Each structure stands twice: as structure tokens, then as C-alpha cells.
mmCIF file of C-alpha atoms in Angstrom:
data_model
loop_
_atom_site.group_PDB
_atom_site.id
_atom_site.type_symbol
_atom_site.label_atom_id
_atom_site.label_comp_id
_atom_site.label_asym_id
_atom_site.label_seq_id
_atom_site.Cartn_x
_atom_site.Cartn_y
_atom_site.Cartn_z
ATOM 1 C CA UNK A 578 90.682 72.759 98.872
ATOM 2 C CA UNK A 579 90.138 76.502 99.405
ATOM 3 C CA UNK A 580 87.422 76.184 101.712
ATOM 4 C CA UNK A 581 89.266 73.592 103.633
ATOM 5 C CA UNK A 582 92.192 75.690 104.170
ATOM 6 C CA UNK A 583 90.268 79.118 104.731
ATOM 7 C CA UNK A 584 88.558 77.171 107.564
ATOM 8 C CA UNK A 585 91.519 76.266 109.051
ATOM 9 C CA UNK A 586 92.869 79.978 108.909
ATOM 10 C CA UNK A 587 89.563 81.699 110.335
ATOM 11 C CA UNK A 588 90.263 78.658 113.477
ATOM 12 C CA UNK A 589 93.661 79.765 113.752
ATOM 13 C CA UNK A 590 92.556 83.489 113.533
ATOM 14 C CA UNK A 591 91.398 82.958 117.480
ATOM 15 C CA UNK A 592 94.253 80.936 118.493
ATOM 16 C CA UNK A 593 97.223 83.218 117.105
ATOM 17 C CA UNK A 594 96.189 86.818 116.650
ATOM 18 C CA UNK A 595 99.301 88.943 114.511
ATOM 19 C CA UNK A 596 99.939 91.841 117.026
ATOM 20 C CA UNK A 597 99.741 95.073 115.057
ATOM 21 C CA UNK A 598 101.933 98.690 114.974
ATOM 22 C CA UNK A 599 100.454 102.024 115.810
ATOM 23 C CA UNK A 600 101.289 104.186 112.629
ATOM 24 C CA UNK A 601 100.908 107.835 111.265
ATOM 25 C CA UNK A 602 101.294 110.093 108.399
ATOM 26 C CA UNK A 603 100.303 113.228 107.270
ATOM 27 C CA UNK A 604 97.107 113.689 104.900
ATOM 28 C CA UNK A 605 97.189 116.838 102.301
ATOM 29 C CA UNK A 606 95.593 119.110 104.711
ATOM 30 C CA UNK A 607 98.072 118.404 107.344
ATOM 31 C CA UNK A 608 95.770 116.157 110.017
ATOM 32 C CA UNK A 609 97.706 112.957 111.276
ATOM 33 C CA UNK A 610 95.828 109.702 110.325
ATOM 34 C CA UNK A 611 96.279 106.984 112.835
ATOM 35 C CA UNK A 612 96.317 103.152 111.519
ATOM 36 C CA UNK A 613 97.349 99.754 112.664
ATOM 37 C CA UNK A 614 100.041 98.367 110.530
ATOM 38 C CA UNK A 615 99.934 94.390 110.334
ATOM 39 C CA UNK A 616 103.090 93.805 108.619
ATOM 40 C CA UNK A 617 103.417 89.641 109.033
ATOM 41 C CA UNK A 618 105.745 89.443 106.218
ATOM 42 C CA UNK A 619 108.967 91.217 104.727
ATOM 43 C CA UNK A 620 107.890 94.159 101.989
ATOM 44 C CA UNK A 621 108.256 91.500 99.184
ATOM 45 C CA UNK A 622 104.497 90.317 99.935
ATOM 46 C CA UNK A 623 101.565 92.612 98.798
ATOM 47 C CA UNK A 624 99.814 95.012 100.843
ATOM 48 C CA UNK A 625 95.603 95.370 101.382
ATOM 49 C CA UNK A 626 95.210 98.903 102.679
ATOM 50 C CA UNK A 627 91.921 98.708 104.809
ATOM 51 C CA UNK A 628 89.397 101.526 105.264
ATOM 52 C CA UNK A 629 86.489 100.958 107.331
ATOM 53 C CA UNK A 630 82.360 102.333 107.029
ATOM 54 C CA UNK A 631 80.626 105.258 107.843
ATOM 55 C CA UNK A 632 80.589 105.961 112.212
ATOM 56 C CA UNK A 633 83.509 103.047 112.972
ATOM 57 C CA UNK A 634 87.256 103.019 112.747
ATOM 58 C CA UNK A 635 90.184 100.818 111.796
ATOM 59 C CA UNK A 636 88.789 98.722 114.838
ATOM 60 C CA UNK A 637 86.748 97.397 111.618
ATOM 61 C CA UNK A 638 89.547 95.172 110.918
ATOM 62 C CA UNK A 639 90.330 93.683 114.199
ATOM 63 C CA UNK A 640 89.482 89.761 112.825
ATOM 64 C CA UNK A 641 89.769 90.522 109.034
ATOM 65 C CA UNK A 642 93.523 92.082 109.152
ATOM 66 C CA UNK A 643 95.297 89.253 111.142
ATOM 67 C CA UNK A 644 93.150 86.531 108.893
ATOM 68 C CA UNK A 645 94.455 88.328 105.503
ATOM 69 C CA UNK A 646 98.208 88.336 107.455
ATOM 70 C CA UNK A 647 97.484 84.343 107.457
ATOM 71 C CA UNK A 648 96.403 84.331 103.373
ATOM 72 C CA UNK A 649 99.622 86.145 102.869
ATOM 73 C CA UNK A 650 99.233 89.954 103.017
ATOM 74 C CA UNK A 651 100.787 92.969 104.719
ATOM 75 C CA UNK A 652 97.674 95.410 105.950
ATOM 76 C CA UNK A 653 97.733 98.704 106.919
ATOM 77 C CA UNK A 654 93.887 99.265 108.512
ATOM 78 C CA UNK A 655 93.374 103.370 108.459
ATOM 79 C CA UNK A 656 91.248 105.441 110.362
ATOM 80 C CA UNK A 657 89.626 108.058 107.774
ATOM 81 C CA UNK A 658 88.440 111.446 109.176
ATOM 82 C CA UNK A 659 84.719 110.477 108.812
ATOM 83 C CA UNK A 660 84.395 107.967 111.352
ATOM 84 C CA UNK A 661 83.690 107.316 115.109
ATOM 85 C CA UNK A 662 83.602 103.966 117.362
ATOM 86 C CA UNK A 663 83.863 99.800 116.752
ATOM 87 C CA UNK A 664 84.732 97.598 118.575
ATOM 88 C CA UNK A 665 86.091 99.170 121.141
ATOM 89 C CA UNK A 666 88.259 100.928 118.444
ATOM 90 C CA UNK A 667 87.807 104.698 118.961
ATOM 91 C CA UNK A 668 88.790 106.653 115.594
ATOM 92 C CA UNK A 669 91.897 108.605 115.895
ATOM 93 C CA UNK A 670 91.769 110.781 112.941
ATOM 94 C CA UNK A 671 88.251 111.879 113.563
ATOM 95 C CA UNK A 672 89.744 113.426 116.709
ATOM 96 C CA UNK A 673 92.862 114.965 114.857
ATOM 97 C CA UNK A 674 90.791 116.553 112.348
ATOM 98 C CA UNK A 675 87.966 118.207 114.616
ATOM 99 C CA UNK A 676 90.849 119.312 116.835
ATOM 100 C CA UNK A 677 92.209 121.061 114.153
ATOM 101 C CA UNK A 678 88.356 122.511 112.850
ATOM 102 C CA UNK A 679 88.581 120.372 109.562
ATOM 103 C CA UNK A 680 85.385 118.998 107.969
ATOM 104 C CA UNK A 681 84.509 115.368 108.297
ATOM 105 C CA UNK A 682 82.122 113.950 105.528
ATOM 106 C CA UNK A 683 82.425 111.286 103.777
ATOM 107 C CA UNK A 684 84.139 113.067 100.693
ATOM 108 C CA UNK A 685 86.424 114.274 102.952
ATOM 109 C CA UNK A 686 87.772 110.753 103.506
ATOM 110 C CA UNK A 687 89.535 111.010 100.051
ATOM 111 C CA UNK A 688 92.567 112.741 101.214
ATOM 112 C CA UNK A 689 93.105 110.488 104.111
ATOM 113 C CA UNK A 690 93.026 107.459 101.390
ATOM 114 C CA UNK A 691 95.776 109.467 99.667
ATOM 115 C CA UNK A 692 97.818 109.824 102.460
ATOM 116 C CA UNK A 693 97.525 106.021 103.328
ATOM 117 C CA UNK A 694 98.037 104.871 99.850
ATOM 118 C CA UNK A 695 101.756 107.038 99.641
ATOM 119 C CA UNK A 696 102.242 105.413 102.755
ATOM 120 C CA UNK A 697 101.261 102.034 102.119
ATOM 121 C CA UNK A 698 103.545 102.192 98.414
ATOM 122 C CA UNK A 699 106.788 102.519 100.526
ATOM 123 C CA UNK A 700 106.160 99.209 102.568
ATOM 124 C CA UNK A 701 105.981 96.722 99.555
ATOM 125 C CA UNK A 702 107.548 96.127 96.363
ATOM 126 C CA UNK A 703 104.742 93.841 94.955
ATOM 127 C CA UNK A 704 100.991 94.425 94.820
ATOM 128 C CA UNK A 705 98.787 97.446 96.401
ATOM 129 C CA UNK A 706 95.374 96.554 97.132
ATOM 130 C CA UNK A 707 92.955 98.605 98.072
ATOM 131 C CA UNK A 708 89.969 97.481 100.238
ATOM 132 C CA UNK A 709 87.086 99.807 101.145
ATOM 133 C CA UNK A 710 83.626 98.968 102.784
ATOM 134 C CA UNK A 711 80.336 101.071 102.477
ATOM 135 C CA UNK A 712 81.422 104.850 101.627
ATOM 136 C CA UNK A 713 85.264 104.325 101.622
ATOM 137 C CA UNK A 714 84.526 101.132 99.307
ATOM 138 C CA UNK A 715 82.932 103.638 96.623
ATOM 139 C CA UNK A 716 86.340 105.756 97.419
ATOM 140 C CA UNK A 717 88.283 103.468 97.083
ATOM 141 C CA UNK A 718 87.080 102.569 93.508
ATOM 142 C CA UNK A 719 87.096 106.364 92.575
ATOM 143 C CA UNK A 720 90.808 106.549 93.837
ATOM 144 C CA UNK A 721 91.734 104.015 91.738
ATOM 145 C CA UNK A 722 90.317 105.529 88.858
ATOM 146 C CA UNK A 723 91.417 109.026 89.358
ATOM 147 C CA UNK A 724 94.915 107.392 89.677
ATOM 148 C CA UNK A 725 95.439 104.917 87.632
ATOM 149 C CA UNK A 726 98.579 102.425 88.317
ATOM 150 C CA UNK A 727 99.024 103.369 92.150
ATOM 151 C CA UNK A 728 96.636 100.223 92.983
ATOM 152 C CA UNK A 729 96.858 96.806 91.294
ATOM 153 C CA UNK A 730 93.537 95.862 92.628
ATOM 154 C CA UNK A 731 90.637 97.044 94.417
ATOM 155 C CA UNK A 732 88.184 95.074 96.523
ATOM 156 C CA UNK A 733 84.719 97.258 97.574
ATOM 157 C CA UNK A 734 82.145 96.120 100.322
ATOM 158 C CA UNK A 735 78.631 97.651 99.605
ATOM 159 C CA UNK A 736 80.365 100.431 97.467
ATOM 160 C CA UNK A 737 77.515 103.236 96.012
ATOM 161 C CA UNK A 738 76.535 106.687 95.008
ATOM 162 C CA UNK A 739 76.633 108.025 98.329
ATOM 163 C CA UNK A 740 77.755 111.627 98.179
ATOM 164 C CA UNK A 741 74.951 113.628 96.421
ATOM 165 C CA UNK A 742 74.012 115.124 99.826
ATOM 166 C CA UNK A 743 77.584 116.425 100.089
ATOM 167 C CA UNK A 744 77.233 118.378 96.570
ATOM 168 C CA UNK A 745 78.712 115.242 94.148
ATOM 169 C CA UNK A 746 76.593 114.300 91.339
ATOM 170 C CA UNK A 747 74.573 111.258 91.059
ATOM 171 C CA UNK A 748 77.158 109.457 89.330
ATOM 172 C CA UNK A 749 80.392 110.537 90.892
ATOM 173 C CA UNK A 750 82.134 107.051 91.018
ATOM 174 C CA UNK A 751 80.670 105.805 88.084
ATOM 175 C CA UNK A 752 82.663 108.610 86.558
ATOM 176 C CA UNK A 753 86.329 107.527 87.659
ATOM 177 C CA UNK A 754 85.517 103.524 86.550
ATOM 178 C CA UNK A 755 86.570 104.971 83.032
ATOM 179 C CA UNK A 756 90.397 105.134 83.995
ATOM 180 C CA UNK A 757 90.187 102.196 86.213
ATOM 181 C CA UNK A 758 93.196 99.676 84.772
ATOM 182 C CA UNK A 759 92.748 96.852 87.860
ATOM 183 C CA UNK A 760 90.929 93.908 88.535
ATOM 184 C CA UNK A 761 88.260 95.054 91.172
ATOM 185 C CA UNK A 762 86.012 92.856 93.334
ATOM 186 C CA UNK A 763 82.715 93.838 94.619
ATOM 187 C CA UNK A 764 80.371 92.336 97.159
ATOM 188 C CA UNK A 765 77.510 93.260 98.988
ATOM 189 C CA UNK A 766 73.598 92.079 100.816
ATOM 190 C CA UNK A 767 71.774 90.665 98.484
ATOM 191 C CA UNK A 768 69.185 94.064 98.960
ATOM 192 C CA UNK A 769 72.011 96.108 97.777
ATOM 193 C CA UNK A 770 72.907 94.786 94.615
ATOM 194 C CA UNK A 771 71.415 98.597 92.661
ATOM 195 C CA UNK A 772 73.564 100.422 94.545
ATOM 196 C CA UNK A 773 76.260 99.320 92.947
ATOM 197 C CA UNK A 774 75.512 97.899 90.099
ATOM 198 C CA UNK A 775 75.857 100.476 87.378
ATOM 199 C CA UNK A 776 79.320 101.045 88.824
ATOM 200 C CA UNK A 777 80.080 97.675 88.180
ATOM 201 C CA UNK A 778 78.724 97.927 84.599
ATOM 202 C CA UNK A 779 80.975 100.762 83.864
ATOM 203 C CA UNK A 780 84.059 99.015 84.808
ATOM 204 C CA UNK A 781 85.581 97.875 81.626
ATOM 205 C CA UNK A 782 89.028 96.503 83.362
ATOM 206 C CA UNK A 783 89.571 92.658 82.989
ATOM 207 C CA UNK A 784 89.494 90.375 85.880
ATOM 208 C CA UNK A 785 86.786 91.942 88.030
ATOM 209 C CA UNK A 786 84.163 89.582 89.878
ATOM 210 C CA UNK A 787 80.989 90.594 91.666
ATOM 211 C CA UNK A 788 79.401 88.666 95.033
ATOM 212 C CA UNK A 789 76.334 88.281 97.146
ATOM 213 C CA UNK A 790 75.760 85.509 98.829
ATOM 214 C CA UNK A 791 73.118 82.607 97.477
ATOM 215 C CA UNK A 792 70.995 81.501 100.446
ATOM 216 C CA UNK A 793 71.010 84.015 102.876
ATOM 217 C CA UNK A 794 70.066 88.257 102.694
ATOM 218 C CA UNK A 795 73.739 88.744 103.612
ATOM 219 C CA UNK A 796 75.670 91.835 105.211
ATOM 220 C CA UNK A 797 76.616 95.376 104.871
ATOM 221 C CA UNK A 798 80.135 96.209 104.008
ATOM 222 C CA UNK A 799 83.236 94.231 105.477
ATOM 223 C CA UNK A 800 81.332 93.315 108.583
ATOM 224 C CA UNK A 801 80.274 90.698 106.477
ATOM 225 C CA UNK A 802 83.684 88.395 107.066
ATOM 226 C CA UNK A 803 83.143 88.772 110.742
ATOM 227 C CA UNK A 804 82.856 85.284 112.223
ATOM 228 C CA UNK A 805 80.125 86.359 113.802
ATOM 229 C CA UNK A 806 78.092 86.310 110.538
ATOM 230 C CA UNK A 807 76.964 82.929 109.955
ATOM 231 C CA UNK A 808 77.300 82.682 106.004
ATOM 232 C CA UNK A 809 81.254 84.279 106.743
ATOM 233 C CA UNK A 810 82.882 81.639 105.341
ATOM 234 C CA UNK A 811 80.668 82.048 101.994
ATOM 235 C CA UNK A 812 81.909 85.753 102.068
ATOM 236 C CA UNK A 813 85.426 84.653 102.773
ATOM 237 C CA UNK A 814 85.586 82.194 99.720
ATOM 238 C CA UNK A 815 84.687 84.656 97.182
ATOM 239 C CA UNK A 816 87.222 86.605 98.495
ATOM 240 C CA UNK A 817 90.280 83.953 98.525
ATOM 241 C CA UNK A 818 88.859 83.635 94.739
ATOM 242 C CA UNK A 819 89.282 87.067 93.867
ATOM 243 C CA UNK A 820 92.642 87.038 95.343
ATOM 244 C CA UNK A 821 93.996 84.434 93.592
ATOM 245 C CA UNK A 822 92.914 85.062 90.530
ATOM 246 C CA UNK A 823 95.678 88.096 91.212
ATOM 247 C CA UNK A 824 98.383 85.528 91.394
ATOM 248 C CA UNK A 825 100.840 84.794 88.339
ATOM 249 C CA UNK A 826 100.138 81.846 86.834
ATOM 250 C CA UNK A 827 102.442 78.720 88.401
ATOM 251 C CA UNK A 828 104.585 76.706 86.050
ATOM 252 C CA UNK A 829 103.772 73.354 86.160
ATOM 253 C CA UNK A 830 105.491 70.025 85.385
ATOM 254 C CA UNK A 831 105.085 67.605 82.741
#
């Protein structure tokens, strides 16, 4: 039944595209992130906040955001600092932050997740998901560790111990997954399942789920539910898994 349906949502995906908001806010150090806000429903449904790999931009999203609008979901796609082009999606905040002479690693992402999150909290009373893919998908697990009850889940494409060249430790995320108190998902290629593994290991909340796909090497990071991909939909169903399993149970009848 899920696969039927999720079909039928990734056909309507081309047919019916949600038309999005330019947004901004403020990060810590006072550069404006730019996002596109994808708000399909009123502020009772949940919200995935979106953050995209290392080089691209919220143009990341362009397919995934209007698809997750279909399943349900308010998104808020965010261009972080350290970041460039996709898809014809040129990253705003990379621009406001070099015009203002601020660094632009990876770490220095964090803030701008933040800044989105505080955002993102005042356009839903129900669930806060956060959604990361390659660096900001090991971010996004740190955040939720280092602040535990802001997000109610976390979902991390090809997350890993990337910031040792920028003076972290070896195991800098696997350090936060102590506090972590929400489900989290994680997929990745099938060649990256070390990455992330120990991170997984170390994350003692209930609920979380791990994928890669079976037959084929799969993909790095969200890129991996474009419908470009040919094993998508395989992608895709783990995720509509993971997603209901946040769901309160239903009553049924007798």
C-alpha cells in the first residue's frame, strides 16, 4: 500500500509542483540565511527543516520539498553558509556571509541550523524534524543532541566524522548522540555504511532505523530521492517508513 501510494505522489510531484516562499532570518553572528518555505498546510502539520550537502544550496530540495508537502509536511529548505550551486539554485547565504568576511566551513554551518530551527519552531505546533544530507546530516544529528527536545526527529543522508580538518576531534558527533532523546533515521551508499556507523551505534534513543539500499551501490546524501536515481523509490520507502513510525498510534474499531 505504501509503495503504491508513494508512486502515485512522486507522479504527481511533476504534474503539481507546491510553489514555495522566499524567507530570512538572522543567524547568531548576524548573516541573513535565505530559504524556501513550502508551507502546504496550516501550522498544525509538522515541519522537516531541510539542509542540503557540501558545494549546493536549498536548490537540493527542489523535487524532495514539494513531494514531502504531498506526504503531509510543512518544509523550510535552508541555505547554510558553506555551500555554493544546484540546480540552478545559487546559495544565498554563502553570499551574505563572504560579504560580510565571515568564515564558511562546514562547522560553521551550525549556527545557520540554529537560526533555521528558532525559525522553523514558530511555524508549527506539532513535530520538528530535522533533515540533513552529507555534512549538515552529521549536524543535524549533533544539533539534536546538543539540544535536546527542540527536534522530535532527525533524518541524516550520508551523515559522518567530517570535521577533523576543521580542528573537531575524530568523534565529534558521536559525542552529542549521548543526549539525543528522538527517533533518528539514517541512510546512505552502500560504500558508506563506516562512516556512519559508530554514530549509529552510539545512539541509544528508541525508534531509530538505518538504510542502504539491497541491490544497487546506491547514492550520496539526499540526492538519493531524486527521480533521477533509478532505485528512488527504494530510498523513498524507507523513508515513508521512518515517518510513520512517528505517527500516534490510530484507534481502531472492533
Amino acid at each position: 500500500m505504501i509503495k503504491q501510494s508513494l508512486s502515485i505522489i512522486l507522479v504527481l510531484f511533476t504534474l503539481n509542483s507546491q510553489a514555495s516562499e522566499r524567507v530570512t532570518f538572522k543567524a547568531e553572528d548576524g548573516v541573513e540565511v535565505v530559504a524556501d518555505l513550502h508551507m502546504a498546510h496550516p501550522k498544525t502539520a509538522p515541519m522537516i527543516v531541510l539542509f542540503h550537502q557540501a558545494g549546493w544550496s536549498r536548490g537540493e530540495y527542489l523535487e524532495i520539498a514539494p513531494t514531502l508537502n504531498r506526504l503531509g509536511y510543512n518544509c523550510l529548505a535552508v541555505d547554510l553558509r558553506s555551500g555554493n550551486l544546484v540546480n540552478g539554485v545559487r546559495n544565498e547565504t554563502n553570499k551574505n556571509a563572504r560579504a560580510l568576511m565571515r568564515e564558511t566551513q562546514y562547522v560553521d554551518a551550525y549556527q545557520d541550523i540554529a537560526a533555521a530551527v528558532e525559525y522553523s519552531r514558530a511555524m508549527t505546533s506539532n513535530k520538528l524534524i530535522l533533515w540533513g544530507s552529507s555534512y549538515s546530516s552529521a549536524l543535524v544529528i549533533k544539533y539534536a543532541g546538543d539540544n535536546p527536545g527542540k527536534a522530535q526527529a532527525v533524518l541524516s543522508f550520508s551523515p559522518g566524522e567530517y570535521f577533523r580538518s576543521q580542528g573537531k576531534p575524530g568523534d565529534w558527533i558521536k559525542q552529542s548522540t549521548v543526549n539525543i532523546n528522538c527517533p533518528v533515521f539514517i541512510a546512505s551508499a552502500r560504500n558508506e555504511i563506516a562512516n556512519w556507523q559508530a554514530i549509529y551505534d552510539a545512539i541509544s534513543a528508541s525508534g531509530k532505523m538505518n538504510f542502504t539500499p539491497s541491490e544497487t551501490l546506491g547514492n550520496h546524501g539526499s540526492s538519493a530521492l531524486w527521480v533521477r536515481q533509478t532505485d528512488h523509490k527504494e530510498y523513498w520507502e524507507a523513508v515513508v517508513a521512518f515517518l510513520k513510525s512517528l505517527e500516534p498510534p490510530r484507534d481502531t474499531e472492533e
